[in-house]
Amino acid sequence: MKAIVRSPGDSYSAAISEQAPRPVINVSLARRQHAEYCAALREAGVQLLALPPDESHPDACFVQDTAVPFGDLAVVCRFGVDSRQGEQHEVQRMLQKWVRVAEIRPPATLEGGDVLILGSRIYVGLSPRTNRAGYAQLRDLLEQEGAAVDALKVPEGLHLLTGCTYLGRGVLLVTDVYADYPEFVGLDLIHVPAGEAYAANVLAVGDSVVAPAGYPHTMSAIKDRGFKVLQVPLSEFAKADGGATCLALPF
């Protein structure tokens, strides 16, 4: 597996945050944490394709939002906030070296953090960043690739993956807000305690799970399912509403 990553630039201190009061981001610490995150990905067997920092886009380290890979196709996204438009261009050029590429067109918006992939079953979160037109365009593209694509309402949080992520083997991490969704019936749900909600967003790579450090109950439950947990500090990315999936674009 390959994954595109991009270290935060100096401008990351101005990244979007929905939190009030706005947290102060320590960019030097963020870079060290990003390096630890990349080391964990390498330990999980991922080949990293590193892009240089993008100082014109403070949020550019969150590369997951730029595209949705599925098989040998990557659908390049269109952001739900104007300040992020343009982040996707360099990622698209990198992806074109390896896979086919399609693009989400205006007036649609779609961000990768709203796309939950469970094998050939895909759920698209309707959120402040992803609209119904974005869902419809992604559905039309991926159904041609053999996927079944449905929409889900995101009742809280920035993205769908803020509150649920798939580990593989039928195991899904969920916060309370998603625990009773009928779409998830039949899956092995790990209920993330309210005090560990940030740990609902993890990045699964084969038998390994890259996860934020400091959430013992959730990590114990993941280990009990037979996964190897690679914990990394992500405090400076949490301040900009980013998690473990946000910092990489695996394909």
Tab-separated table of C-alpha atoms in Angstrom:
chain	number	residue	atom	x	y	z
A	1	MET	CA	0.000	0.000	0.000
A	2	LYS	CA	1.061	3.549	-0.767
A	3	ALA	CA	-0.030	6.720	1.002
A	4	ILE	CA	0.406	10.396	0.240
A	5	VAL	CA	1.444	12.535	3.213
A	6	ARG	CA	2.331	16.197	3.616
A	7	SER	CA	4.063	17.741	6.614
A	8	PRO	CA	2.474	20.901	8.072
A	9	GLY	CA	4.005	24.180	6.955
A	10	ASP	CA	4.567	27.302	9.012
A	11	SER	CA	1.086	28.459	7.996
A	12	TYR	CA	-0.466	25.499	9.832
A	13	SER	CA	-0.801	27.780	12.853
A	14	ALA	CA	-3.721	29.383	10.958
A	15	ALA	CA	-5.509	26.092	10.177
A	16	ILE	CA	-9.289	26.023	10.464
A	17	SER	CA	-10.617	25.119	13.904
A	18	GLU	CA	-14.243	24.804	15.000
A	19	GLN	CA	-13.211	25.009	18.644
A	20	ALA	CA	-13.823	28.003	20.883
A	21	PRO	CA	-11.757	29.507	22.231
A	22	ARG	CA	-9.431	28.775	19.347
A	23	PRO	CA	-6.489	26.612	20.500
A	24	VAL	CA	-2.934	27.798	19.876
A	25	ILE	CA	-1.161	25.359	17.569
A	26	ASN	CA	2.497	24.568	18.195
A	27	VAL	CA	3.775	24.059	14.649
A	28	SER	CA	7.167	22.677	15.713
A	29	LEU	CA	5.432	20.061	17.853
A	30	ALA	CA	3.009	19.321	15.026
A	31	ARG	CA	5.931	18.545	12.722
A	32	ARG	CA	7.444	16.178	15.295
A	33	GLN	CA	4.100	14.464	15.753
A	34	HIS	CA	3.695	14.181	11.994
A	35	ALA	CA	7.113	12.519	11.778
A	36	GLU	CA	6.049	9.983	14.433
A	37	TYR	CA	2.830	9.375	12.514
A	38	CYS	CA	4.792	8.716	9.314
A	39	ALA	CA	7.098	6.347	11.194
A	40	ALA	CA	4.052	4.386	12.381
A	41	LEU	CA	2.779	4.117	8.819
A	42	ARG	CA	6.136	2.791	7.675
A	43	GLU	CA	6.088	0.266	10.530
A	44	ALA	CA	2.683	-0.857	9.220
A	45	GLY	CA	4.272	-1.480	5.821
A	46	VAL	CA	3.061	1.612	3.969
A	47	GLN	CA	5.189	3.200	1.248
A	48	LEU	CA	4.989	6.950	1.802
A	49	LEU	CA	4.822	9.504	-0.998
A	50	ALA	CA	5.696	12.800	0.689
A	51	LEU	CA	4.638	16.147	-0.748
A	52	PRO	CA	6.321	19.362	0.419
A	53	PRO	CA	4.454	21.692	2.796
A	54	ASP	CA	1.959	24.010	1.122
A	55	GLU	CA	2.311	27.384	2.824
A	56	SER	CA	-0.556	28.897	0.829
A	57	HIS	CA	-2.992	26.398	2.368
A	58	PRO	CA	-2.748	26.067	6.177
A	59	ASP	CA	-4.828	22.852	6.245
A	60	ALA	CA	-2.903	21.076	3.477
A	61	CYS	CA	-1.427	18.450	5.826
A	62	PHE	CA	-4.922	16.917	5.999
A	63	VAL	CA	-4.496	15.158	2.671
A	64	GLN	CA	-7.272	12.622	3.192
A	65	ASP	CA	-9.850	15.255	2.258
A	66	THR	CA	-8.363	15.773	-1.197
A	67	ALA	CA	-9.465	12.511	-2.849
A	68	VAL	CA	-11.354	9.235	-2.469
A	69	PRO	CA	-9.374	6.246	-3.798
A	70	PHE	CA	-11.312	3.110	-4.737
A	71	GLY	CA	-9.575	0.308	-6.591
A	72	ASP	CA	-7.552	1.823	-9.423
A	73	LEU	CA	-9.637	5.024	-9.474
A	74	ALA	CA	-9.197	8.132	-7.329
A	75	VAL	CA	-11.969	10.720	-7.219
A	76	VAL	CA	-10.478	14.147	-6.566
A	77	CYS	CA	-12.619	16.143	-4.175
A	78	ARG	CA	-13.909	19.694	-4.144
A	79	PHE	CA	-13.680	21.291	-0.697
A	80	GLY	CA	-16.579	22.628	1.308
A	81	VAL	CA	-14.655	25.751	2.370
A	82	ASP	CA	-13.073	28.221	-0.043
A	83	SER	CA	-9.783	28.500	1.861
A	84	ARG	CA	-8.943	24.871	1.052
A	85	GLN	CA	-9.586	25.051	-2.694
A	86	GLY	CA	-6.334	24.316	-4.499
A	87	GLU	CA	-4.907	21.815	-1.991
A	88	GLN	CA	-6.022	18.988	-4.235
A	89	HIS	CA	-4.051	19.961	-7.329
A	90	GLU	CA	-0.617	18.674	-6.295
A	91	VAL	CA	-2.194	15.561	-4.802
A	92	GLN	CA	-3.990	14.954	-8.094
A	93	ARG	CA	-0.730	15.192	-10.020
A	94	MET	CA	0.798	12.598	-7.698
A	95	LEU	CA	-2.196	10.262	-7.984
A	96	GLN	CA	-2.147	10.428	-11.787
A	97	LYS	CA	1.219	8.689	-11.741
A	98	TRP	CA	-0.393	5.597	-10.232
A	99	VAL	CA	-4.165	5.462	-10.820
A	100	ARG	CA	-7.002	6.770	-12.970
A	101	VAL	CA	-8.452	10.064	-11.784
A	102	ALA	CA	-11.919	11.626	-11.891
A	103	GLU	CA	-13.010	14.948	-10.390
A	104	ILE	CA	-15.952	16.282	-8.391
A	105	ARG	CA	-17.437	19.280	-10.227
A	106	PRO	CA	-19.198	22.441	-8.981
A	107	PRO	CA	-21.614	23.044	-7.365
A	108	ALA	CA	-20.860	19.781	-5.601
A	109	THR	CA	-18.660	19.643	-2.522
A	110	LEU	CA	-17.101	16.475	-1.152
A	111	GLU	CA	-14.325	15.889	1.378
A	112	GLY	CA	-12.634	12.542	1.948
A	113	GLY	CA	-13.288	12.705	5.676
A	114	ASP	CA	-16.975	12.137	4.909
A	115	VAL	CA	-16.443	8.862	3.053
A	116	LEU	CA	-16.610	5.581	4.973
A	117	ILE	CA	-15.459	2.598	2.896
A	118	LEU	CA	-16.422	-0.912	4.019
A	119	GLY	CA	-15.172	-3.026	1.145
A	120	SER	CA	-17.560	-2.433	-1.755
A	121	ARG	CA	-20.127	-0.738	0.509
A	122	ILE	CA	-19.550	3.003	0.815
A	123	TYR	CA	-21.320	5.582	2.965
A	124	VAL	CA	-21.040	9.300	2.272
A	125	GLY	CA	-21.718	11.653	5.153
A	126	LEU	CA	-23.836	14.712	4.423
A	127	SER	CA	-22.081	17.325	6.510
A	128	PRO	CA	-21.122	21.009	6.504
A	129	ARG	CA	-18.327	20.027	4.090
A	130	THR	CA	-20.094	17.526	1.810
A	131	ASN	CA	-23.382	18.259	0.078
A	132	ARG	CA	-25.913	16.021	-1.631
A	133	ALA	CA	-24.563	16.907	-5.080
A	134	GLY	CA	-21.116	15.698	-3.972
A	135	TYR	CA	-22.630	12.458	-2.759
A	136	ALA	CA	-24.499	11.985	-6.048
A	137	GLN	CA	-21.414	12.574	-8.186
A	138	LEU	CA	-19.314	10.162	-6.119
A	139	ARG	CA	-22.109	7.568	-6.222
A	140	ASP	CA	-22.365	7.775	-10.004
A	141	LEU	CA	-18.589	7.397	-10.404
A	142	LEU	CA	-18.059	4.557	-7.925
A	143	GLU	CA	-21.118	2.524	-8.869
A	144	GLN	CA	-19.450	2.120	-12.258
A	145	GLU	CA	-16.542	0.557	-10.332
A	146	GLY	CA	-18.761	-1.978	-8.567
A	147	ALA	CA	-19.442	-0.103	-5.328
A	148	ALA	CA	-22.767	0.396	-3.576
A	149	VAL	CA	-22.924	3.996	-2.347
A	150	ASP	CA	-25.427	5.482	0.108
A	151	ALA	CA	-25.711	8.740	2.022
A	152	LEU	CA	-25.790	9.207	5.793
A	153	LYS	CA	-26.609	12.317	7.785
A	154	VAL	CA	-23.741	13.572	9.964
A	155	PRO	CA	-25.523	14.824	13.107
A	156	GLU	CA	-22.455	16.270	14.801
A	157	GLY	CA	-18.734	16.717	14.278
A	158	LEU	CA	-16.820	17.960	11.268
A	159	HIS	CA	-16.957	14.789	9.135
A	160	LEU	CA	-18.510	11.324	9.153
A	161	LEU	CA	-15.152	9.775	10.051
A	162	THR	CA	-14.905	12.021	13.101
A	163	GLY	CA	-17.298	9.602	14.796
A	164	CYS	CA	-16.749	6.255	13.074
A	165	THR	CA	-13.946	4.430	11.272
A	166	TYR	CA	-13.646	0.953	9.810
A	167	LEU	CA	-10.867	-1.382	10.930
A	168	GLY	CA	-11.561	-4.255	8.551
A	169	ARG	CA	-12.760	-7.776	9.475
A	170	GLY	CA	-16.234	-6.363	10.009
A	171	VAL	CA	-15.123	-4.175	12.940
A	172	LEU	CA	-16.332	-0.575	13.150
A	173	LEU	CA	-15.416	2.031	15.765
A	174	VAL	CA	-18.398	4.231	16.646
A	175	THR	CA	-19.247	7.011	19.051
A	176	ASP	CA	-22.677	6.933	20.687
A	177	VAL	CA	-24.246	9.051	17.958
A	178	TYR	CA	-23.667	6.303	15.354
A	179	ALA	CA	-24.171	3.261	17.588
A	180	ASP	CA	-27.811	2.713	16.571
A	181	TYR	CA	-27.560	3.463	12.851
A	182	PRO	CA	-29.440	0.654	11.029
A	183	GLU	CA	-26.814	0.746	8.261
A	184	PHE	CA	-24.295	-0.687	10.723
A	185	VAL	CA	-26.375	-3.646	11.894
A	186	GLY	CA	-24.377	-6.867	11.527
A	187	LEU	CA	-21.001	-5.224	12.063
A	188	ASP	CA	-18.893	-5.771	15.153
A	189	LEU	CA	-19.206	-2.345	16.776
A	190	ILE	CA	-16.628	-1.035	19.216
A	191	HIS	CA	-18.402	1.625	21.255
A	192	VAL	CA	-15.998	4.462	21.986
A	193	PRO	CA	-16.590	5.948	25.457
A	194	ALA	CA	-17.719	9.567	25.535
A	195	GLY	CA	-14.483	10.601	27.212
A	196	GLU	CA	-12.452	9.042	24.392
A	197	ALA	CA	-14.451	10.330	21.418
A	198	TYR	CA	-11.309	11.540	19.628
A	199	ALA	CA	-10.169	7.892	19.429
A	200	ALA	CA	-13.084	7.025	17.140
A	201	ASN	CA	-10.919	8.218	14.255
A	202	VAL	CA	-8.105	5.753	13.556
A	203	LEU	CA	-6.331	4.603	10.412
A	204	ALA	CA	-6.415	0.862	9.758
A	205	VAL	CA	-3.647	-0.606	7.604
A	206	GLY	CA	-3.994	-4.345	7.264
A	207	ASP	CA	-3.543	-5.851	10.722
A	208	SER	CA	-2.262	-2.568	12.171
A	209	VAL	CA	-4.205	0.434	13.460
A	210	VAL	CA	-2.568	3.859	13.718
A	211	ALA	CA	-4.330	5.640	16.553
A	212	PRO	CA	-4.011	8.715	18.759
A	213	ALA	CA	-2.169	8.113	22.012
A	214	GLY	CA	-3.917	8.467	25.336
A	215	TYR	CA	-7.178	6.515	24.970
A	216	PRO	CA	-6.683	3.224	26.842
A	217	HIS	CA	-10.236	1.821	26.789
A	218	THR	CA	-10.629	2.137	23.033
A	219	MET	CA	-7.128	0.833	22.338
A	220	SER	CA	-7.753	-2.189	24.561
A	221	ALA	CA	-10.935	-3.008	22.653
A	222	ILE	CA	-9.100	-2.754	19.316
A	223	LYS	CA	-6.334	-5.049	20.570
A	224	ASP	CA	-8.963	-7.535	21.754
A	225	ARG	CA	-10.072	-7.865	18.116
A	226	GLY	CA	-6.561	-8.974	17.179
A	227	PHE	CA	-5.191	-5.761	15.713
A	228	LYS	CA	-1.767	-4.306	16.408
A	229	VAL	CA	-2.173	-0.761	17.741
A	230	LEU	CA	0.428	1.866	16.838
A	231	GLN	CA	-0.208	4.876	19.055
A	232	VAL	CA	1.098	8.312	18.107
A	233	PRO	CA	0.624	11.747	19.732
A	234	LEU	CA	-1.738	13.918	17.684
A	235	SER	CA	-2.565	16.793	20.028
A	236	GLU	CA	-1.611	19.534	17.565
A	237	PHE	CA	-3.829	18.055	14.857
A	238	ALA	CA	-6.758	17.640	17.233
A	239	LYS	CA	-6.611	21.422	17.697
A	240	ALA	CA	-7.531	21.795	14.009
A	241	ASP	CA	-10.216	19.077	14.217
A	242	GLY	CA	-7.972	16.533	12.480
A	243	GLY	CA	-7.416	12.903	13.407
A	244	ALA	CA	-5.464	9.814	12.407
A	245	THR	CA	-7.186	9.278	9.049
A	246	CYS	CA	-6.858	12.923	8.033
A	247	LEU	CA	-3.079	12.952	7.678
A	248	ALA	CA	-2.703	10.274	5.002
A	249	LEU	CA	-4.272	9.321	1.680
A	250	PRO	CA	-3.771	5.572	1.303
A	251	PHE	CA	-4.318	3.904	-2.065
